[in-house]
Amino acid sequence: MAAKKWILYGANGYTGELIAREAVAKGLKPILAGRSSHKIQALAKELSLEHTVFDLKNHEEIRKKIRGTHLVLHCAGPFVQTSLPMAKACISEKVHYLDITGEIPVYESLYSLDSQAKKSGVLLLPGVGFDIVPTDCLAASLKKKMKKGSSLDLAFVGLSEVSAGTMKSALEQLPYGSRIRKNGELVVTPFFSRSKRIQITGKPYKVYGIPWGDVFTAYISTGIPNIEVFKDISASQVNAFQFIKPGIGILKNKTILHFLQSIVGKLVKGPGESIRKNTITKVWGEIRSQDGKSVHLVLECKEGYEFTIESSLLAVSRVLSKEVGKGFMTPSLAFGCDFVFEVKGSRWLKG
């Protein structure tokens, strides 16, 4: 039986290239794809892989390029611009769609395609990287411990520097504020307006609310109606944001946004191998019931990009080897809440 073909789209980007190299190391053979002909061809030649070059402007062209494959792992951001064209083409061609997004608007858009995907027999599985596997699996684990939980807080500390793609996505979302889930609805809040103090293995942290994907997806995974996500952010970063806050509205201007994103693409390279290999991230979560009871868990895992490389390929292997469902799913719904522990280095911590 011939091996199932799959496409790694965005292989010319920071994270996509790392995934491509690790895929080959694991004996996997993706078809490399992206918009940059020179970069895709060079990487494909180096890794002895098939390749194809196309952008995401023409629906029929995308359909033609992915036709006959089993799945697409989509790694080309900003996902708010790129996810829908690829996902719609996947549904048309009955090709499973996976990505590594963390953007709430992307989850919303893909969720709106749920019925179409189910009708076509296609899996829509966004967020198979650090966004959102650890937090989603932690949320699902907490829900198992308190089935009647009504509020969920998630937080993580220790992420390394970001890639150009992540920074471009952040710039695009910046003018639209942060998000929380309140009584089942998404609510906009000002950036850094919500904070709390937590302890992880006895060490105190002050963390600030951010629009992480779980504000949308944890509700799908657990049904918990009140959800917030936090991250450790330095005082200098918070102060810097307050300084630029009056002017962030200009990022709604697409010309200005794209100009700044092009600068980011040239200046931001992402963390080097030493940082990725030697950084540890901790994820904290607490579930509370209406009668005041609470349960919390702490998870330790790899640095974000290292985690994404491994978890995304594990997800691809799962979908290639067996059908895990159709329609919109979260990682914990597709693979179970213990999926996070298939990534080496993931473990529960006390406190």
GROMACS .gro file of C-alpha atoms in nm:
model
  351
    1MET     CA    1   0.000   0.000   0.000
    2ALA     CA    2   0.143   0.337  -0.104
    3ALA     CA    3   0.220   0.587   0.170
    4LYS     CA    4  -0.034   0.864   0.204
    5LYS     CA    5   0.084   1.194   0.062
    6TRP     CA    6   0.071   1.510   0.270
    7ILE     CA    7   0.168   1.872   0.221
    8LEU     CA    8   0.362   2.098   0.454
    9TYR     CA    9   0.258   2.445   0.343
   10GLY     CA   10   0.472   2.736   0.458
   11ALA     CA   11   0.789   2.525   0.467
   12ASN     CA   12   0.992   2.835   0.380
   13GLY     CA   13   0.897   3.007   0.708
   14TYR     CA   14   1.082   2.983   1.039
   15THR     CA   15   0.861   2.717   1.199
   16GLY     CA   16   0.775   2.541   0.874
   17GLU     CA   17   1.141   2.482   0.792
   18LEU     CA   18   1.210   2.344   1.140
   19ILE     CA   19   0.916   2.105   1.100
   20ALA     CA   20   1.036   1.999   0.754
   21ARG     CA   21   1.382   1.913   0.883
   22GLU     CA   22   1.248   1.716   1.179
   23ALA     CA   23   0.998   1.537   0.956
   24VAL     CA   24   1.285   1.405   0.743
   25ALA     CA   25   1.478   1.306   1.058
   26LYS     CA   26   1.174   1.101   1.164
   27GLY     CA   27   1.146   0.931   0.825
   28LEU     CA   28   0.846   1.132   0.707
   29LYS     CA   29   0.832   1.270   0.354
   30PRO     CA   30   0.606   1.574   0.323
   31ILE     CA   31   0.557   1.756  -0.003
   32LEU     CA   32   0.704   2.098   0.071
   33ALA     CA   33   0.495   2.393  -0.042
   34GLY     CA   34   0.480   2.768  -0.008
   35ARG     CA   35   0.480   3.098  -0.189
   36SER     CA   36   0.856   3.151  -0.217
   37SER     CA   37   0.981   2.955  -0.518
   38HIS     CA   38   1.352   3.002  -0.447
   39LYS     CA   39   1.332   2.901  -0.078
   40ILE     CA   40   1.100   2.604  -0.133
   41GLN     CA   41   1.306   2.464  -0.419
   42ALA     CA   42   1.632   2.501  -0.228
   43LEU     CA   43   1.497   2.334   0.087
   44ALA     CA   44   1.332   2.054  -0.109
   45LYS     CA   45   1.657   1.984  -0.295
   46GLU     CA   46   1.855   1.980   0.031
   47LEU     CA   47   1.609   1.741   0.198
   48SER     CA   48   1.540   1.530  -0.114
   49LEU     CA   49   1.166   1.598  -0.098
   50GLU     CA   50   0.896   1.671  -0.352
   51HIS     CA   51   0.783   2.031  -0.369
   52THR     CA   52   0.522   2.256  -0.521
   53VAL     CA   53   0.493   2.634  -0.529
   54PHE     CA   54   0.166   2.829  -0.513
   55ASP     CA   55   0.010   3.121  -0.331
   56LEU     CA   56  -0.335   3.133  -0.172
   57LYS     CA   57  -0.506   3.386  -0.398
   58ASN     CA   58  -0.684   3.148  -0.636
   59HIS     CA   59  -0.922   2.883  -0.497
   60GLU     CA   60  -0.901   2.660  -0.803
   61GLU     CA   61  -0.520   2.675  -0.804
   62ILE     CA   62  -0.505   2.569  -0.439
   63ARG     CA   63  -0.747   2.283  -0.509
   64LYS     CA   64  -0.535   2.166  -0.801
   65LYS     CA   65  -0.214   2.170  -0.596
   66ILE     CA   66  -0.351   1.976  -0.298
   67ARG     CA   67  -0.561   1.730  -0.498
   68GLY     CA   68  -0.485   1.365  -0.427
   69THR     CA   69  -0.317   1.428  -0.091
   70HIS     CA   70  -0.444   1.310   0.247
   71LEU     CA   71  -0.378   1.621   0.458
   72VAL     CA   72  -0.224   1.966   0.469
   73LEU     CA   73  -0.024   2.091   0.766
   74HIS     CA   74  -0.063   2.465   0.722
   75CYS     CA   75   0.222   2.672   0.871
   76ALA     CA   76   0.203   2.996   0.673
   77GLY     CA   77   0.094   3.300   0.870
   78PRO     CA   78  -0.050   3.543   0.939
   79PHE     CA   79  -0.321   3.278   0.968
   80VAL     CA   80  -0.597   3.535   0.982
   81GLN     CA   81  -0.516   3.594   0.614
   82THR     CA   82  -0.412   3.246   0.502
   83SER     CA   83  -0.619   2.989   0.689
   84LEU     CA   84  -0.959   3.023   0.520
   85PRO     CA   85  -0.836   2.992   0.159
   86MET     CA   86  -0.647   2.675   0.247
   87ALA     CA   87  -0.922   2.527   0.466
   88LYS     CA   88  -1.193   2.589   0.205
   89ALA     CA   89  -0.981   2.423  -0.063
   90CYS     CA   90  -0.921   2.128   0.171
   91ILE     CA   91  -1.295   2.086   0.224
   92SER     CA   92  -1.354   2.098  -0.153
   93GLU     CA   93  -1.089   1.832  -0.215
   94LYS     CA   94  -1.169   1.614   0.089
   95VAL     CA   95  -0.822   1.677   0.235
   96HIS     CA   96  -0.776   1.703   0.612
   97TYR     CA   97  -0.662   2.044   0.740
   98LEU     CA   98  -0.421   2.096   1.034
   99ASP     CA   99  -0.242   2.415   1.134
  100ILE     CA  100  -0.035   2.573   1.411
  101THR     CA  101  -0.235   2.892   1.465
  102GLY     CA  102  -0.307   3.059   1.797
  103GLU     CA  103  -0.533   3.338   1.671
  104ILE     CA  104  -0.890   3.355   1.804
  105PRO     CA  105  -1.036   3.499   1.479
  106VAL     CA  106  -0.889   3.202   1.292
  107TYR     CA  107  -1.053   2.952   1.526
  108GLU     CA  108  -1.382   3.139   1.488
  109SER     CA  109  -1.360   3.132   1.108
  110LEU     CA  110  -1.266   2.766   1.091
  111TYR     CA  111  -1.539   2.673   1.339
  112SER     CA  112  -1.790   2.837   1.105
  113LEU     CA  113  -1.690   2.575   0.844
  114ASP     CA  114  -1.770   2.283   1.077
  115SER     CA  115  -2.087   2.166   0.902
  116GLN     CA  116  -1.926   2.190   0.557
  117ALA     CA  117  -1.625   1.993   0.677
  118LYS     CA  118  -1.843   1.721   0.831
  119LYS     CA  119  -2.044   1.690   0.512
  120SER     CA  120  -1.721   1.650   0.316
  121GLY     CA  121  -1.569   1.410   0.569
  122VAL     CA  122  -1.281   1.650   0.639
  123LEU     CA  123  -1.109   1.711   0.972
  124LEU     CA  124  -1.042   2.075   1.064
  125LEU     CA  125  -0.780   2.065   1.339
  126PRO     CA  126  -0.617   2.402   1.405
  127GLY     CA  127  -0.366   2.462   1.683
  128VAL     CA  128  -0.157   2.144   1.678
  129GLY     CA  129   0.152   2.329   1.806
  130PHE     CA  130   0.227   2.499   2.136
  131ASP     CA  131  -0.075   2.699   2.041
  132ILE     CA  132  -0.279   2.521   2.180
  133VAL     CA  133  -0.187   2.161   2.264
  134PRO     CA  134  -0.051   2.207   2.621
  135THR     CA  135  -0.320   2.449   2.735
  136ASP     CA  136  -0.601   2.256   2.565
  137CYS     CA  137  -0.492   1.924   2.716
  138LEU     CA  138  -0.454   2.092   3.057
  139ALA     CA  139  -0.804   2.240   3.029
  140ALA     CA  140  -0.951   1.900   2.939
  141SER     CA  141  -0.763   1.736   3.229
  142LEU     CA  142  -0.903   1.991   3.473
  143LYS     CA  143  -1.253   1.935   3.340
  144LYS     CA  144  -1.218   1.562   3.414
  145LYS     CA  145  -1.130   1.648   3.776
  146MET     CA  146  -1.423   1.888   3.819
  147LYS     CA  147  -1.706   1.810   3.581
  148LYS     CA  148  -1.922   2.097   3.705
  149GLY     CA  149  -1.653   2.364   3.684
  150SER     CA  150  -1.783   2.703   3.576
  151SER     CA  151  -1.462   2.908   3.546
  152LEU     CA  152  -1.123   2.825   3.396
  153ASP     CA  153  -0.800   3.023   3.416
  154LEU     CA  154  -0.493   2.917   3.219
  155ALA     CA  155  -0.144   3.070   3.230
  156PHE     CA  156   0.202   2.994   3.099
  157VAL     CA  157   0.548   3.122   3.181
  158GLY     CA  158   0.891   3.087   3.029
  159LEU     CA  159   0.831   3.124   2.655
  160SER     CA  160   1.136   3.223   2.450
  161GLU     CA  161   1.157   3.499   2.189
  162VAL     CA  162   0.918   3.483   1.895
  163SER     CA  163   0.950   3.426   1.521
  164ALA     CA  164   0.869   3.679   1.251
  165GLY     CA  165   0.544   3.500   1.171
  166THR     CA  166   0.426   3.517   1.531
  167MET     CA  167   0.516   3.886   1.552
  168LYS     CA  168   0.331   3.961   1.227
  169SER     CA  169   0.019   3.790   1.361
  170ALA     CA  170   0.044   3.983   1.689
  171LEU     CA  171   0.068   4.315   1.504
  172GLU     CA  172  -0.246   4.232   1.308
  173GLN     CA  173  -0.447   4.154   1.623
  174LEU     CA  174  -0.310   4.435   1.841
  175PRO     CA  175  -0.566   4.709   1.756
  176TYR     CA  176  -0.859   4.483   1.841
  177GLY     CA  177  -0.785   4.426   2.209
  178SER     CA  178  -0.766   4.115   2.421
  179ARG     CA  179  -1.043   3.857   2.479
  180ILE     CA  180  -1.200   3.665   2.762
  181ARG     CA  181  -1.489   3.419   2.765
  182LYS     CA  182  -1.773   3.536   2.991
  183ASN     CA  183  -2.094   3.338   3.034
  184GLY     CA  184  -2.018   3.157   2.711
  185GLU     CA  185  -1.962   3.472   2.505
  186LEU     CA  186  -1.639   3.628   2.378
  187VAL     CA  187  -1.582   3.969   2.536
  188VAL     CA  188  -1.324   4.229   2.432
  189THR     CA  189  -1.100   4.372   2.705
  190PRO     CA  190  -0.811   4.622   2.680
  191PHE     CA  191  -0.466   4.467   2.655
  192PHE     CA  192  -0.298   4.411   2.994
  193SER     CA  193  -0.610   4.535   3.178
  194ARG     CA  194  -0.650   4.201   3.355
  195SER     CA  195  -0.381   4.043   3.570
  196LYS     CA  196  -0.344   3.799   3.855
  197ARG     CA  197  -0.078   3.647   4.076
  198ILE     CA  198  -0.013   3.275   4.066
  199GLN     CA  199   0.240   3.036   4.215
  200ILE     CA  200   0.416   2.762   4.022
  201THR     CA  201   0.619   2.517   4.232
  202GLY     CA  202   0.637   2.781   4.505
  203LYS     CA  203   0.757   3.065   4.281
  204PRO     CA  204   0.527   3.369   4.248
  205TYR     CA  205   0.443   3.521   3.910
  206LYS     CA  206   0.237   3.815   3.800
  207VAL     CA  207   0.062   3.727   3.475
  208TYR     CA  208  -0.145   3.937   3.236
  209GLY     CA  209  -0.449   3.847   3.028
  210ILE     CA  210  -0.384   3.777   2.660
  211PRO     CA  211  -0.608   3.673   2.366
  212TRP     CA  212  -0.470   3.317   2.350
  213GLY     CA  213  -0.658   3.067   2.139
  214ASP     CA  214  -0.799   2.875   2.436
  215VAL     CA  215  -1.036   3.162   2.511
  216PHE     CA  216  -1.222   3.026   2.209
  217THR     CA  217  -1.122   2.660   2.193
  218ALA     CA  218  -1.134   2.559   2.561
  219TYR     CA  219  -1.507   2.632   2.551
  220ILE     CA  220  -1.540   2.381   2.265
  221SER     CA  221  -1.324   2.127   2.450
  222THR     CA  222  -1.481   2.159   2.795
  223GLY     CA  223  -1.804   2.361   2.780
  224ILE     CA  224  -1.676   2.582   3.064
  225PRO     CA  225  -1.847   2.922   3.012
  226ASN     CA  226  -1.590   3.153   3.176
  227ILE     CA  227  -1.233   3.135   3.050
  228GLU     CA  228  -0.925   3.358   3.070
  229VAL     CA  229  -0.565   3.301   2.961
  230PHE     CA  230  -0.261   3.477   3.110
  231LYS     CA  231   0.111   3.507   3.040
  232ASP     CA  232   0.410   3.639   3.234
  233ILE     CA  233   0.500   3.977   3.085
  234SER     CA  234   0.775   4.203   3.213
  235ALA     CA  235   0.698   4.543   3.366
  236SER     CA  236   0.904   4.708   3.093
  237GLN     CA  237   0.690   4.548   2.822
  238VAL     CA  238   0.370   4.656   2.995
  239ASN     CA  239   0.502   5.012   3.031
  240ALA     CA  240   0.615   5.019   2.669
  241PHE     CA  241   0.269   4.913   2.557
  242GLN     CA  242   0.106   5.191   2.759
  243PHE     CA  243   0.337   5.435   2.580
  244ILE     CA  244   0.242   5.318   2.228
  245LYS     CA  245  -0.122   5.241   2.310
  246PRO     CA  246  -0.266   5.570   2.178
  247GLY     CA  247  -0.123   5.500   1.833
  248ILE     CA  248  -0.200   5.130   1.780
  249GLY     CA  249  -0.521   5.214   1.590
  250ILE     CA  250  -0.308   5.293   1.284
  251LEU     CA  251  -0.244   4.920   1.249
  252LYS     CA  252  -0.600   4.888   1.118
  253ASN     CA  253  -0.466   5.060   0.806
  254LYS     CA  254  -0.361   4.768   0.585
  255THR     CA  255  -0.090   4.965   0.407
  256ILE     CA  256   0.078   5.061   0.733
  257LEU     CA  257   0.028   4.713   0.877
  258HIS     CA  258   0.183   4.539   0.578
  259PHE     CA  259   0.476   4.784   0.579
  260LEU     CA  260   0.550   4.709   0.945
  261GLN     CA  261   0.507   4.336   0.886
  262SER     CA  262   0.762   4.352   0.604
  263ILE     CA  263   1.011   4.517   0.842
  264VAL     CA  264   0.943   4.247   1.101
  265GLY     CA  265   1.007   3.983   0.836
  266LYS     CA  266   1.353   4.125   0.775
  267LEU     CA  267   1.455   4.194   1.135
  268VAL     CA  268   1.299   3.915   1.345
  269LYS     CA  269   1.458   3.574   1.300
  270GLY     CA  270   1.316   3.368   1.588
  271PRO     CA  271   1.501   3.187   1.868
  272GLY     CA  272   1.821   3.000   1.788
  273GLU     CA  273   1.870   2.630   1.851
  274SER     CA  274   2.043   2.678   2.187
  275ILE     CA  275   1.753   2.883   2.323
  276ARG     CA  276   1.496   2.638   2.189
  277LYS     CA  277   1.673   2.335   2.333
  278ASN     CA  278   1.741   2.486   2.676
  279THR     CA  279   1.416   2.668   2.754
  280ILE     CA  280   1.144   2.505   2.963
  281THR     CA  281   0.787   2.630   2.968
  282LYS     CA  282   0.541   2.583   3.253
  283VAL     CA  283   0.165   2.585   3.205
  284TRP     CA  284  -0.069   2.649   3.499
  285GLY     CA  285  -0.443   2.598   3.512
  286GLU     CA  286  -0.723   2.630   3.766
  287ILE     CA  287  -1.086   2.529   3.743
  288ARG     CA  288  -1.348   2.663   3.986
  289SER     CA  289  -1.706   2.571   4.062
  290GLN     CA  290  -1.986   2.807   4.155
  291ASP     CA  291  -1.975   2.687   4.516
  292GLY     CA  292  -1.613   2.806   4.554
  293LYS     CA  293  -1.428   2.477   4.513
  294SER     CA  294  -1.117   2.473   4.293
  295VAL     CA  295  -0.858   2.240   4.143
  296HIS     CA  296  -0.531   2.338   3.981
  297LEU     CA  297  -0.265   2.160   3.778
  298VAL     CA  298   0.083   2.255   3.656
  299LEU     CA  299   0.240   2.113   3.341
  300GLU     CA  300   0.602   2.138   3.230
  301CYS     CA  301   0.693   2.107   2.863
  302LYS     CA  302   0.943   2.205   2.597
  303GLU     CA  303   1.006   2.555   2.465
  304GLY     CA  304   0.722   2.667   2.239
  305TYR     CA  305   0.881   2.614   1.898
  306GLU     CA  306   1.046   2.286   1.996
  307PHE     CA  307   0.710   2.169   2.126
  308THR     CA  308   0.536   2.276   1.805
  309ILE     CA  309   0.781   2.086   1.587
  310GLU     CA  310   0.715   1.761   1.771
  311SER     CA  311   0.343   1.796   1.845
  312SER     CA  312   0.253   1.896   1.490
  313LEU     CA  313   0.432   1.592   1.346
  314LEU     CA  314   0.269   1.366   1.604
  315ALA     CA  315  -0.068   1.505   1.498
  316VAL     CA  316   0.013   1.447   1.131
  317SER     CA  317   0.118   1.088   1.203
  318ARG     CA  318  -0.205   1.025   1.394
  319VAL     CA  319  -0.423   1.153   1.112
  320LEU     CA  320  -0.222   0.965   0.848
  321SER     CA  321  -0.251   0.638   1.039
  322LYS     CA  322  -0.621   0.646   1.128
  323GLU     CA  323  -0.932   0.857   1.104
  324VAL     CA  324  -0.974   1.062   1.420
  325GLY     CA  325  -1.293   1.248   1.333
  326LYS     CA  326  -1.436   1.507   1.099
  327GLY     CA  327  -1.543   1.867   1.127
  328PHE     CA  328  -1.386   2.121   1.363
  329MET     CA  329  -1.197   1.964   1.652
  330THR     CA  330  -0.948   2.069   1.918
  331PRO     CA  331  -0.636   1.865   1.999
  332SER     CA  332  -0.786   1.716   2.317
  333LEU     CA  333  -1.108   1.623   2.138
  334ALA     CA  334  -0.918   1.463   1.850
  335PHE     CA  335  -0.648   1.281   2.046
  336GLY     CA  336  -0.747   1.290   2.415
  337CYS     CA  337  -0.618   1.502   2.702
  338ASP     CA  338  -0.303   1.290   2.740
  339PHE     CA  339  -0.181   1.378   2.391
  340VAL     CA  340   0.050   1.642   2.541
  341PHE     CA  341   0.252   1.366   2.710
  342GLU     CA  342   0.342   1.212   2.375
  343VAL     CA  343   0.574   1.510   2.333
  344LYS     CA  344   0.897   1.426   2.513
  345GLY     CA  345   0.962   1.636   2.822
  346SER     CA  346   0.597   1.695   2.911
  347ARG     CA  347   0.513   1.608   3.272
  348TRP     CA  348   0.296   1.712   3.563
  349LEU     CA  349   0.459   1.919   3.837
  350LYS     CA  350   0.355   1.941   4.201
  351GLY     CA  351   0.222   2.281   4.303
   0.00000   0.00000   0.00000
